[in-house]
Amino acid sequence: MERTCILLKPDALKRRLAGRIIARIEDKGYIIADARMLQLDEAVLREHYSHLADQSFFPDIVKYMVSGPVLAMIVEGENAVEGTRKIIGATRFEDAAAGTIRGDYAFSTRQNLIHGSDSAESAEIEIGRFFARR
Ligand code: IDP
Ligand code: MG
């Protein structure tokens, strides 16, 4: 069993897509082990997206990610990190294949609905980041 950290981003909730996105994750056989609604702030986003801090679009990502609550989830299953990223689809919405969440629902690379951890190590760090504080 592997764990990954999924975030349904503010646009997913504003567009009322949470149920459909979660259904895709569950349909593939993954378990939602925990979930919580969070209002993120700039400090936590500076940690979470530190690999993008030098990009010109970084301030826009922060603005987007604090524009409303996110639904953070711990998702479990065999090969959950890679498997959920396949369901999520490519970062650039133009590259996201039909049948993936971003391929079917995203029309922006920034506002691309969902985050999934990119490795088992990142997953554990992100789970600590979003689920440690109660
Ligand atoms: P990922 O979410 O597919 O793992 P990352 O490269 O980790 O992609 O980027 C994190 C988030 O930053 C993306 O999901 C997207 O919201 C935003 N982002 C990434 N690249 C761009 C870009 O070129 N323009 C605008 N936003 C971007
Ligand atoms: Mg990433």
PDB file of C-alpha atoms and ligand atoms in Angstrom:
ATOM      1  CA  MET A   1       0.000   0.000   0.000  1.00  0.00           C
ATOM      2  CA  GLU A   2       1.233   3.472  -0.867  1.00  0.00           C
ATOM      3  CA  ARG A   3      -0.175   6.832   0.213  1.00  0.00           C
ATOM      4  CA  THR A   4      -0.408  10.019  -1.785  1.00  0.00           C
ATOM      5  CA  CYS A   5      -1.636  13.510  -1.039  1.00  0.00           C
ATOM      6  CA  ILE A   6      -4.326  14.887  -3.314  1.00  0.00           C
ATOM      7  CA  LEU A   7      -5.624  18.453  -3.214  1.00  0.00           C
ATOM      8  CA  LEU A   8      -8.814  19.452  -4.971  1.00  0.00           C
ATOM      9  CA  LYS A   9      -7.911  23.030  -5.814  1.00  0.00           C
ATOM     10  CA  PRO A  10     -10.274  26.029  -5.389  1.00  0.00           C
ATOM     11  CA  ASP A  11     -11.555  25.839  -8.998  1.00  0.00           C
ATOM     12  CA  ALA A  12     -12.606  22.200  -8.530  1.00  0.00           C
ATOM     13  CA  LEU A  13     -14.846  23.222  -5.612  1.00  0.00           C
ATOM     14  CA  LYS A  14     -16.122  26.429  -7.241  1.00  0.00           C
ATOM     15  CA  ARG A  15     -17.052  24.465 -10.364  1.00  0.00           C
ATOM     16  CA  ARG A  16     -18.764  21.743  -8.265  1.00  0.00           C
ATOM     17  CA  LEU A  17     -16.516  19.064  -9.719  1.00  0.00           C
ATOM     18  CA  ALA A  18     -15.397  17.514  -6.413  1.00  0.00           C
ATOM     19  CA  GLY A  19     -17.818  14.593  -6.581  1.00  0.00           C
ATOM     20  CA  ARG A  20     -16.930  13.687 -10.137  1.00  0.00           C
ATOM     21  CA  ILE A  21     -13.193  13.938  -9.489  1.00  0.00           C
ATOM     22  CA  ILE A  22     -13.404  11.824  -6.321  1.00  0.00           C
ATOM     23  CA  ALA A  23     -15.506   9.259  -8.200  1.00  0.00           C
ATOM     24  CA  ARG A  24     -12.709   8.808 -10.735  1.00  0.00           C
ATOM     25  CA  ILE A  25     -10.193   8.189  -7.959  1.00  0.00           C
ATOM     26  CA  GLU A  26     -12.501   5.723  -6.191  1.00  0.00           C
ATOM     27  CA  ASP A  27     -13.546   4.020  -9.434  1.00  0.00           C
ATOM     28  CA  LYS A  28      -9.905   3.100 -10.029  1.00  0.00           C
ATOM     29  CA  GLY A  29      -9.851   1.348  -6.657  1.00  0.00           C
ATOM     30  CA  TYR A  30      -8.135   3.870  -4.414  1.00  0.00           C
ATOM     31  CA  ILE A  31      -9.331   4.526  -0.882  1.00  0.00           C
ATOM     32  CA  ILE A  32      -9.920   7.999   0.561  1.00  0.00           C
ATOM     33  CA  ALA A  33      -8.233   7.448   3.930  1.00  0.00           C
ATOM     34  CA  ASP A  34      -8.680  10.992   5.254  1.00  0.00           C
ATOM     35  CA  ALA A  35      -9.970  14.331   3.990  1.00  0.00           C
ATOM     36  CA  ARG A  36     -10.203  17.881   5.247  1.00  0.00           C
ATOM     37  CA  MET A  37     -11.170  21.301   3.936  1.00  0.00           C
ATOM     38  CA  LEU A  38      -8.365  23.824   4.275  1.00  0.00           C
ATOM     39  CA  GLN A  39      -7.944  27.497   3.556  1.00  0.00           C
ATOM     40  CA  LEU A  40      -4.298  27.698   2.485  1.00  0.00           C
ATOM     41  CA  ASP A  41      -2.130  30.770   3.001  1.00  0.00           C
ATOM     42  CA  GLU A  42       0.914  32.134   1.243  1.00  0.00           C
ATOM     43  CA  ALA A  43       3.339  30.645   3.792  1.00  0.00           C
ATOM     44  CA  VAL A  44       2.205  27.052   3.247  1.00  0.00           C
ATOM     45  CA  LEU A  45       2.146  27.571  -0.528  1.00  0.00           C
ATOM     46  CA  ARG A  46       5.733  28.828  -0.450  1.00  0.00           C
ATOM     47  CA  GLU A  47       6.609  25.435   1.066  1.00  0.00           C
ATOM     48  CA  HIS A  48       4.340  23.362  -1.121  1.00  0.00           C
ATOM     49  CA  TYR A  49       5.388  25.014  -4.388  1.00  0.00           C
ATOM     50  CA  SER A  50       8.997  25.867  -3.435  1.00  0.00           C
ATOM     51  CA  HIS A  51      10.170  24.235  -6.719  1.00  0.00           C
ATOM     52  CA  LEU A  52       8.313  27.030  -8.578  1.00  0.00           C
ATOM     53  CA  ALA A  53       9.262  29.998  -6.385  1.00  0.00           C
ATOM     54  CA  ASP A  54      11.520  31.505  -9.080  1.00  0.00           C
ATOM     55  CA  GLN A  55       8.922  31.316 -11.853  1.00  0.00           C
ATOM     56  CA  SER A  56       7.302  34.506 -13.098  1.00  0.00           C
ATOM     57  CA  PHE A  57       3.858  32.912 -12.620  1.00  0.00           C
ATOM     58  CA  PHE A  58       4.467  32.028  -8.953  1.00  0.00           C
ATOM     59  CA  PRO A  59       2.458  35.006  -7.554  1.00  0.00           C
ATOM     60  CA  ASP A  60      -0.468  33.988  -9.785  1.00  0.00           C
ATOM     61  CA  ILE A  61      -0.362  30.433  -8.441  1.00  0.00           C
ATOM     62  CA  VAL A  62      -0.481  31.745  -4.866  1.00  0.00           C
ATOM     63  CA  LYS A  63      -3.410  34.038  -5.696  1.00  0.00           C
ATOM     64  CA  TYR A  64      -5.275  31.136  -7.273  1.00  0.00           C
ATOM     65  CA  MET A  65      -4.577  28.678  -4.471  1.00  0.00           C
ATOM     66  CA  VAL A  66      -5.752  31.093  -1.736  1.00  0.00           C
ATOM     67  CA  SER A  67      -8.869  32.124  -3.691  1.00  0.00           C
ATOM     68  CA  GLY A  68     -11.010  29.584  -1.821  1.00  0.00           C
ATOM     69  CA  PRO A  69     -10.767  26.402   0.218  1.00  0.00           C
ATOM     70  CA  VAL A  70      -9.082  23.243  -1.016  1.00  0.00           C
ATOM     71  CA  LEU A  71     -10.106  19.685  -0.177  1.00  0.00           C
ATOM     72  CA  ALA A  72      -6.993  17.814   0.951  1.00  0.00           C
ATOM     73  CA  MET A  73      -7.133  14.022   0.849  1.00  0.00           C
ATOM     74  CA  ILE A  74      -4.916  11.114   1.804  1.00  0.00           C
ATOM     75  CA  VAL A  75      -5.444   8.526  -0.923  1.00  0.00           C
ATOM     76  CA  GLU A  76      -4.237   4.946  -0.479  1.00  0.00           C
ATOM     77  CA  GLY A  77      -3.672   2.039  -2.817  1.00  0.00           C
ATOM     78  CA  GLU A  78      -1.071   0.078  -4.697  1.00  0.00           C
ATOM     79  CA  ASN A  79       1.253   2.459  -6.542  1.00  0.00           C
ATOM     80  CA  ALA A  80      -1.030   5.343  -5.523  1.00  0.00           C
ATOM     81  CA  VAL A  81       1.443   8.132  -6.407  1.00  0.00           C
ATOM     82  CA  GLU A  82       2.006   7.150 -10.024  1.00  0.00           C
ATOM     83  CA  GLY A  83      -1.499   5.754 -10.497  1.00  0.00           C
ATOM     84  CA  THR A  84      -3.313   8.887  -9.369  1.00  0.00           C
ATOM     85  CA  ARG A  85      -1.002  11.103 -11.438  1.00  0.00           C
ATOM     86  CA  LYS A  86      -2.045   9.058 -14.487  1.00  0.00           C
ATOM     87  CA  ILE A  87      -5.700   9.729 -13.685  1.00  0.00           C
ATOM     88  CA  ILE A  88      -4.911  13.425 -13.097  1.00  0.00           C
ATOM     89  CA  GLY A  89      -3.120  13.945 -16.424  1.00  0.00           C
ATOM     90  CA  ALA A  90      -0.353  16.276 -17.612  1.00  0.00           C
ATOM     91  CA  THR A  91       0.350  19.635 -15.981  1.00  0.00           C
ATOM     92  CA  ARG A  92      -0.182  21.619 -19.191  1.00  0.00           C
ATOM     93  CA  PHE A  93      -3.875  21.363 -19.925  1.00  0.00           C
ATOM     94  CA  GLU A  94      -3.215  21.187 -23.663  1.00  0.00           C
ATOM     95  CA  ASP A  95      -1.086  18.081 -23.074  1.00  0.00           C
ATOM     96  CA  ALA A  96      -3.506  16.347 -20.707  1.00  0.00           C
ATOM     97  CA  ALA A  97      -4.995  13.349 -22.505  1.00  0.00           C
ATOM     98  CA  ALA A  98      -8.739  12.891 -22.911  1.00  0.00           C
ATOM     99  CA  GLY A  99      -9.968  10.577 -20.181  1.00  0.00           C
ATOM    100  CA  THR A 100      -7.793  12.229 -17.531  1.00  0.00           C
ATOM    101  CA  ILE A 101      -9.236  14.714 -15.029  1.00  0.00           C
ATOM    102  CA  ARG A 102      -7.285  17.651 -16.439  1.00  0.00           C
ATOM    103  CA  GLY A 103      -7.814  16.445 -20.015  1.00  0.00           C
ATOM    104  CA  ASP A 104     -11.571  16.367 -19.554  1.00  0.00           C
ATOM    105  CA  TYR A 105     -12.167  19.363 -17.261  1.00  0.00           C
ATOM    106  CA  ALA A 106      -9.217  21.810 -17.226  1.00  0.00           C
ATOM    107  CA  PHE A 107      -8.978  24.751 -19.615  1.00  0.00           C
ATOM    108  CA  SER A 108      -6.025  26.459 -17.914  1.00  0.00           C
ATOM    109  CA  THR A 109      -2.548  25.254 -16.916  1.00  0.00           C
ATOM    110  CA  ARG A 110      -2.666  27.276 -13.718  1.00  0.00           C
ATOM    111  CA  GLN A 111      -6.238  26.441 -12.760  1.00  0.00           C
ATOM    112  CA  ASN A 112      -5.886  22.722 -13.343  1.00  0.00           C
ATOM    113  CA  LEU A 113      -8.218  21.456 -10.629  1.00  0.00           C
ATOM    114  CA  ILE A 114      -6.110  18.966  -8.725  1.00  0.00           C
ATOM    115  CA  HIS A 115      -2.722  18.298  -7.141  1.00  0.00           C
ATOM    116  CA  GLY A 116      -1.161  14.866  -6.694  1.00  0.00           C
ATOM    117  CA  SER A 117       2.183  14.203  -4.999  1.00  0.00           C
ATOM    118  CA  ASP A 118       5.030  13.464  -7.418  1.00  0.00           C
ATOM    119  CA  SER A 119       6.819  10.803  -5.314  1.00  0.00           C
ATOM    120  CA  ALA A 120       6.258   8.688  -2.211  1.00  0.00           C
ATOM    121  CA  GLU A 121       8.715  10.942  -0.343  1.00  0.00           C
ATOM    122  CA  SER A 122       6.842  14.116  -1.344  1.00  0.00           C
ATOM    123  CA  ALA A 123       3.580  12.420  -0.384  1.00  0.00           C
ATOM    124  CA  GLU A 124       4.713  11.844   3.193  1.00  0.00           C
ATOM    125  CA  ILE A 125       6.005  15.435   3.466  1.00  0.00           C
ATOM    126  CA  GLU A 126       2.744  16.820   2.065  1.00  0.00           C
ATOM    127  CA  ILE A 127       0.606  14.634   4.322  1.00  0.00           C
ATOM    128  CA  GLY A 128       2.592  16.029   7.241  1.00  0.00           C
ATOM    129  CA  ARG A 129       2.134  19.560   5.919  1.00  0.00           C
ATOM    130  CA  PHE A 130      -1.631  19.389   5.424  1.00  0.00           C
ATOM    131  CA  PHE A 131      -2.767  16.851   8.018  1.00  0.00           C
ATOM    132  CA  ALA A 132      -0.493  17.417  11.017  1.00  0.00           C
ATOM    133  CA  ARG A 133      -2.277  20.559  12.221  1.00  0.00           C
ATOM    134  CA  ARG A 134      -5.759  19.879  13.511  1.00  0.00           C
TER     135      ARG A 134
HETATM  136  P1  IDP B   1       1.859  19.272 -11.239  1.00  0.00           P
HETATM  137  O1  IDP B   1       0.713  19.923 -10.496  1.00  0.00           O
HETATM  138  O2  IDP B   1       1.370  18.584 -12.494  1.00  0.00           O
HETATM  139  O3  IDP B   1       2.719  18.395 -10.373  1.00  0.00           O
HETATM  140  P2  IDP B   1       3.968  21.326 -11.089  1.00  0.00           P
HETATM  141  O4  IDP B   1       5.021  21.523 -12.119  1.00  0.00           O
HETATM  142  O5  IDP B   1       4.359  20.745  -9.778  1.00  0.00           O
HETATM  143  O6  IDP B   1       2.806  20.456 -11.786  1.00  0.00           O
HETATM  144  O7  IDP B   1       3.267  22.740 -10.889  1.00  0.00           O
HETATM  145  C1  IDP B   1       2.434  22.980  -9.788  1.00  0.00           C
HETATM  146  C2  IDP B   1       1.246  23.829 -10.229  1.00  0.00           C
HETATM  147  O8  IDP B   1       1.683  25.111 -10.647  1.00  0.00           O
HETATM  148  C3  IDP B   1       0.487  23.258 -11.426  1.00  0.00           C
HETATM  149  O9  IDP B   1      -0.404  22.224 -11.095  1.00  0.00           O
HETATM  150  C4  IDP B   1      -0.217  24.496 -11.930  1.00  0.00           C
HETATM  151  O10 IDP B   1      -1.333  24.839 -11.120  1.00  0.00           O
HETATM  152  C5  IDP B   1       0.859  25.561 -11.718  1.00  0.00           C
HETATM  153  N1  IDP B   1       1.717  25.703 -12.920  1.00  0.00           N
HETATM  154  C6  IDP B   1       2.718  24.882 -13.326  1.00  0.00           C
HETATM  155  N2  IDP B   1       3.289  25.321 -14.471  1.00  0.00           N
HETATM  156  C7  IDP B   1       2.623  26.455 -14.802  1.00  0.00           C
HETATM  157  C8  IDP B   1       2.734  27.403 -15.894  1.00  0.00           C
HETATM  158  O11 IDP B   1       3.558  27.264 -16.807  1.00  0.00           O
HETATM  159  N3  IDP B   1       1.855  28.459 -15.885  1.00  0.00           N
HETATM  160  C9  IDP B   1       0.940  28.644 -14.891  1.00  0.00           C
HETATM  161  N4  IDP B   1       0.809  27.788 -13.866  1.00  0.00           N
HETATM  162  C10 IDP B   1       1.623  26.712 -13.805  1.00  0.00           C
HETATM  163 MG    MG B   2       3.923  18.963  -8.781  1.00  0.00          MG
END
